[in-house]
XYZ file of C-alpha atoms in Angstrom:
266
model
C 0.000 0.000 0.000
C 1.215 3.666 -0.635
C 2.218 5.501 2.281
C 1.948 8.783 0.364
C 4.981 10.773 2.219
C 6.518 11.281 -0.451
C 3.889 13.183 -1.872
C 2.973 15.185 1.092
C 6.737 16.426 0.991
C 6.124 17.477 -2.548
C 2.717 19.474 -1.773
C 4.579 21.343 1.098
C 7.402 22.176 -1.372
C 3.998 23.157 -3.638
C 3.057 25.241 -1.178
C 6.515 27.119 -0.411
C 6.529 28.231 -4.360
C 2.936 29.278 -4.252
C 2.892 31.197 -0.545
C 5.902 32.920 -1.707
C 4.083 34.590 -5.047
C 0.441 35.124 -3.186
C 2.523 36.890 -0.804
C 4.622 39.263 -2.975
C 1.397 40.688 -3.940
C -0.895 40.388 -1.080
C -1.741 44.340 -0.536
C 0.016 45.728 -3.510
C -2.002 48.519 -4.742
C -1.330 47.687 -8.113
C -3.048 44.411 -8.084
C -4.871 43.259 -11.035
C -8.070 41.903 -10.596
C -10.463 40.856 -13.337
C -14.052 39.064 -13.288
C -14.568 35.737 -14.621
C -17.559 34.320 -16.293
C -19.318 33.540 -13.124
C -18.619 36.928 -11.989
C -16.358 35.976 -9.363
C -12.598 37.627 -9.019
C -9.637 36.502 -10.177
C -6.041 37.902 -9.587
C -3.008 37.871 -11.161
C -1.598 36.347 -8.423
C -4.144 33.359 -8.451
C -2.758 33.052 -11.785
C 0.574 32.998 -11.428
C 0.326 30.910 -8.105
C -1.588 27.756 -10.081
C 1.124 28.658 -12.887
C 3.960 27.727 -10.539
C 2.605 24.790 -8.890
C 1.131 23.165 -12.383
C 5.300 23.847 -13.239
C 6.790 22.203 -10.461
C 4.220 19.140 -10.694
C 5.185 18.737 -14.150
C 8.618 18.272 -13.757
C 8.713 16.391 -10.414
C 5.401 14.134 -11.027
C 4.470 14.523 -14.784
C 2.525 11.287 -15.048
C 0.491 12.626 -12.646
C -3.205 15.383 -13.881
C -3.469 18.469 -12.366
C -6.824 19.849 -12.101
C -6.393 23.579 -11.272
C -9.323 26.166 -10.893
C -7.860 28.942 -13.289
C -6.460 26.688 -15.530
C -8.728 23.528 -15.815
C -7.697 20.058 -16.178
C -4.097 18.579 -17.854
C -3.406 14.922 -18.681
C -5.240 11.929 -17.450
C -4.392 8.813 -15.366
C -4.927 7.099 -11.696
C -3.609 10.111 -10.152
C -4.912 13.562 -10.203
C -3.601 17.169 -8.155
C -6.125 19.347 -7.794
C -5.351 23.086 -7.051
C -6.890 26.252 -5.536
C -4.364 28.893 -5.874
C -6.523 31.612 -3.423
C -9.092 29.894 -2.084
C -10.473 33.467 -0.536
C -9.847 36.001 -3.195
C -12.222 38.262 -2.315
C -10.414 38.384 0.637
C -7.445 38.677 -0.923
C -8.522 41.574 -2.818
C -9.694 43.277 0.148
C -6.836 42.882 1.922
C -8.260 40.776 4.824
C -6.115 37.751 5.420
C -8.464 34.960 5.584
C -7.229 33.000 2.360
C -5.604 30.086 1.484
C -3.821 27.882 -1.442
C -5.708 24.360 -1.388
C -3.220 21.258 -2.763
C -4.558 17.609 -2.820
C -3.578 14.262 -4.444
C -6.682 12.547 -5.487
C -6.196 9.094 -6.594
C -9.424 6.721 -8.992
C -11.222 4.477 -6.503
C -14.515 2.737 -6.191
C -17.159 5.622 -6.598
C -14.304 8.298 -8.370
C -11.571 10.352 -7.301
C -11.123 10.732 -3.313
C -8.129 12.942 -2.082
C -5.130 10.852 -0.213
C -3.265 13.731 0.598
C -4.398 17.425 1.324
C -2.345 20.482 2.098
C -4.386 24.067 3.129
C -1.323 26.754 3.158
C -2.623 30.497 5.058
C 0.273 32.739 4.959
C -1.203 35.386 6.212
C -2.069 34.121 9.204
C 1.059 31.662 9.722
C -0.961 28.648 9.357
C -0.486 25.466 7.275
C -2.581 22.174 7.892
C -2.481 18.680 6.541
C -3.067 15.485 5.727
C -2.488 11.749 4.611
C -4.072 8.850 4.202
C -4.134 6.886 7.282
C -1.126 8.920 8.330
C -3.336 11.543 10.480
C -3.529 15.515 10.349
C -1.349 17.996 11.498
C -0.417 21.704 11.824
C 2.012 23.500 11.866
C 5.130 25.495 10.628
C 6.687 22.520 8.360
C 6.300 18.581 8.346
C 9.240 18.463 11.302
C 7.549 21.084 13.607
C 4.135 20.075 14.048
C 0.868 19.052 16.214
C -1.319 16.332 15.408
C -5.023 17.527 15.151
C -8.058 16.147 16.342
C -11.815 17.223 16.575
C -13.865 17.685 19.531
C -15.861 15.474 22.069
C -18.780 18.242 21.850
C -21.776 15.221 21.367
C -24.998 17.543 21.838
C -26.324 20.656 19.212
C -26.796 22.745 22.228
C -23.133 22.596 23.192
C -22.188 23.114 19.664
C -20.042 25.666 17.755
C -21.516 26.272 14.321
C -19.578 27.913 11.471
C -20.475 29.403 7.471
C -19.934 31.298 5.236
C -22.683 33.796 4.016
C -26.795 32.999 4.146
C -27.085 33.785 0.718
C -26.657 30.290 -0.864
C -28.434 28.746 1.849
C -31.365 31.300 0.804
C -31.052 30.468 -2.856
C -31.659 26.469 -2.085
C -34.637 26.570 -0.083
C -32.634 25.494 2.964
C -32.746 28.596 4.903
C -35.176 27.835 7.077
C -33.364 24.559 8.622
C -30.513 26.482 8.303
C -32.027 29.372 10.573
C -33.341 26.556 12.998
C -29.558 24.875 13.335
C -28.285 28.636 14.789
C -31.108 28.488 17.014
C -30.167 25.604 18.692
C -26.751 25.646 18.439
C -24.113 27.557 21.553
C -22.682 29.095 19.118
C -22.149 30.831 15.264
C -19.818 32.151 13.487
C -19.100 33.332 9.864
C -15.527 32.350 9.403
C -15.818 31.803 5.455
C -13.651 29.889 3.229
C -11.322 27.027 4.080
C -11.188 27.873 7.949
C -13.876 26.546 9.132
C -13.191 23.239 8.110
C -9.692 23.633 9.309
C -11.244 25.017 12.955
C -13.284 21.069 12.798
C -10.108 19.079 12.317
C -8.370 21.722 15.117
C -11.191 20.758 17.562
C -12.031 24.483 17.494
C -15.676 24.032 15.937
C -17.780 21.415 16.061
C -19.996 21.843 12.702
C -19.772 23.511 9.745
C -21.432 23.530 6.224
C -21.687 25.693 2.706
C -24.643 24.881 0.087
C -21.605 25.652 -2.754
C -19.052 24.515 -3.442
C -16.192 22.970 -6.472
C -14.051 20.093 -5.814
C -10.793 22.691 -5.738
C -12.358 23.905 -2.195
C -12.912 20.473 -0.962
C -10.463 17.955 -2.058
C -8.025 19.145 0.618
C -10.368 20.383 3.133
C -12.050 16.806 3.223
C -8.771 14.744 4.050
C -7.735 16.622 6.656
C -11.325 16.517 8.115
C -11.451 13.189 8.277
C -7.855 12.173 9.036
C -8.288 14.470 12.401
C -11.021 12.040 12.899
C -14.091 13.645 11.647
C -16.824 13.512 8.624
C -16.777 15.074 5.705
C -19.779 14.939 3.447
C -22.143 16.708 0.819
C -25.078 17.846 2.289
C -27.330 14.627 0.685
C -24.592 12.599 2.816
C -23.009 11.118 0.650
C -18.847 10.732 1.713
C -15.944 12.916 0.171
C -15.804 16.100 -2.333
C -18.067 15.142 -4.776
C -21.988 17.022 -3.902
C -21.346 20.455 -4.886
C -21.725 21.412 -1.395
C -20.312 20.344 1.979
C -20.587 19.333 5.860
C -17.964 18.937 7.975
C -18.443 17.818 11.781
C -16.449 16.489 14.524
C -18.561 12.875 13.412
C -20.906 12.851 16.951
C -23.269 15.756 15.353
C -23.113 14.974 11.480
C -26.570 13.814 11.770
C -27.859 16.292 13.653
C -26.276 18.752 11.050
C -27.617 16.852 7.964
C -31.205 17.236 9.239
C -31.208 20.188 9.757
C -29.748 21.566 6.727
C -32.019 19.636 4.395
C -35.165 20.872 5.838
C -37.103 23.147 3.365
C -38.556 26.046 3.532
């Protein structure tokens, strides 16, 4: 069986070469920012960040596809990277420093693609997490200096800490009423957006968390880590992995819980 180590090494050395261009730019007032089809931004350095991983993977694992979000899919095969240069870019663009570059290995198995390595790199904030198969999930500075995560204990809704994004998708599905109800019963919410609250469930941080949309770049690596810190990562029809269009991420007790809720209608 692969252990995979080999590449987690690579998608930290991934994430060095991408960090280092997000972060030459991060703030520079003479940032170029354009609006894709689906009317969300892109940056140049989103650009040139997917440019210089999709580089490095082709010389150091060029068998190997490489689905990116700016740049689509290259090659075909068993074995499949899948990028999201600034997962946040809105952020990005503002300035605020909630924003990440997503890295995962996914590799063909029963039922499709399903991630066996995951890397989330925040600058910004100083925070990297991430994740193997069956080799657990850390955090921390670099694969030599870091803590192993796990989620919480928290078994009941009312003890709960409940994080999301916006309530505009939620409101577009129908689901905002169950959605409404969940913050009702839950201790606590928050609106921590992006790739952090998943990263707050494998920490132990959060208990719960969920968005109604979402593309396989801002799940693949989110998902692993989830689950390798010992928690469940779904869609929100339940079904396992990256795959729904939409996700929910708990600390496993309350995924339930969180599933019902979420698919009542309004």
């Amino acid at each position: 069986m692969p252990d995979y180590l080999d590449d987690l090494r690579l998608a930290h050395v991934l994430a060095d070469a991408a960090d280092a261009a997000t972060m030459d730019r991060f703030k520079a007032l003479d940032l170029k920012v354009e609006t894709k089809p689906d009317m969300t931004p892109v940056t140049e350095a989103d650009k040139a960040a997917e440019e210089i991983v999709r580089g490095h993977l082709q010389r150091a694992r060029p068998r190997d596809a490489i689905l990116g979000e700016e740049f689509g899919v290259e090659g075909t095969g068993p074995r499949r990277w899948v990028i999201d240069p600034i997962d946040g870019t809105k952020n990005y663009v503002r300035g605020v420093p909630v924003w990440a570059t997503l890295i995962s290995l996914m590799e063909a198995a029963e039922g499709g693609f399903q991630p066996v390595v995951g890397l989330v790199s925040a600058p910004a904030l100083g925070r990297r997490w991430w994740a193997a198969k069956d080799h657990g999930a850390f955090t921390g500075r670099s694969l030599t200096s870091a803590s192993r995560l796990r989620v919480s204990s928290v078994g009941k809704l009312p003890d709960a800490s409940f994080a999301y994004s916006s309530l505009t998708g939620w409101e577009e599905q129908g689901r905002l009423s169950g959605f409404l109800d969940l913050t009702r019963e839950v201790w606590r919410t928050r609106a921590y957006g992006d790739f952090w609250p998943y990263m707050l469930v494998a920490e132990g941080a959060v208990d719960i968390c969920a968005e109604p949309e979402l593309s396989l770049w801002d799940m693949a690596a989110p998902a692993i880590i989830v689950t390798e810190s010992g928690g469940t990562f779904t869609g929100l029809d339940g079904r396992p992995g990256p795959h729904s269009g939409n996700a929910a991420a708990s600390n496993g007790l309350l995924h339930d819980d969180l599933l019902g809720y979420l698919n009542e209608r309004s």
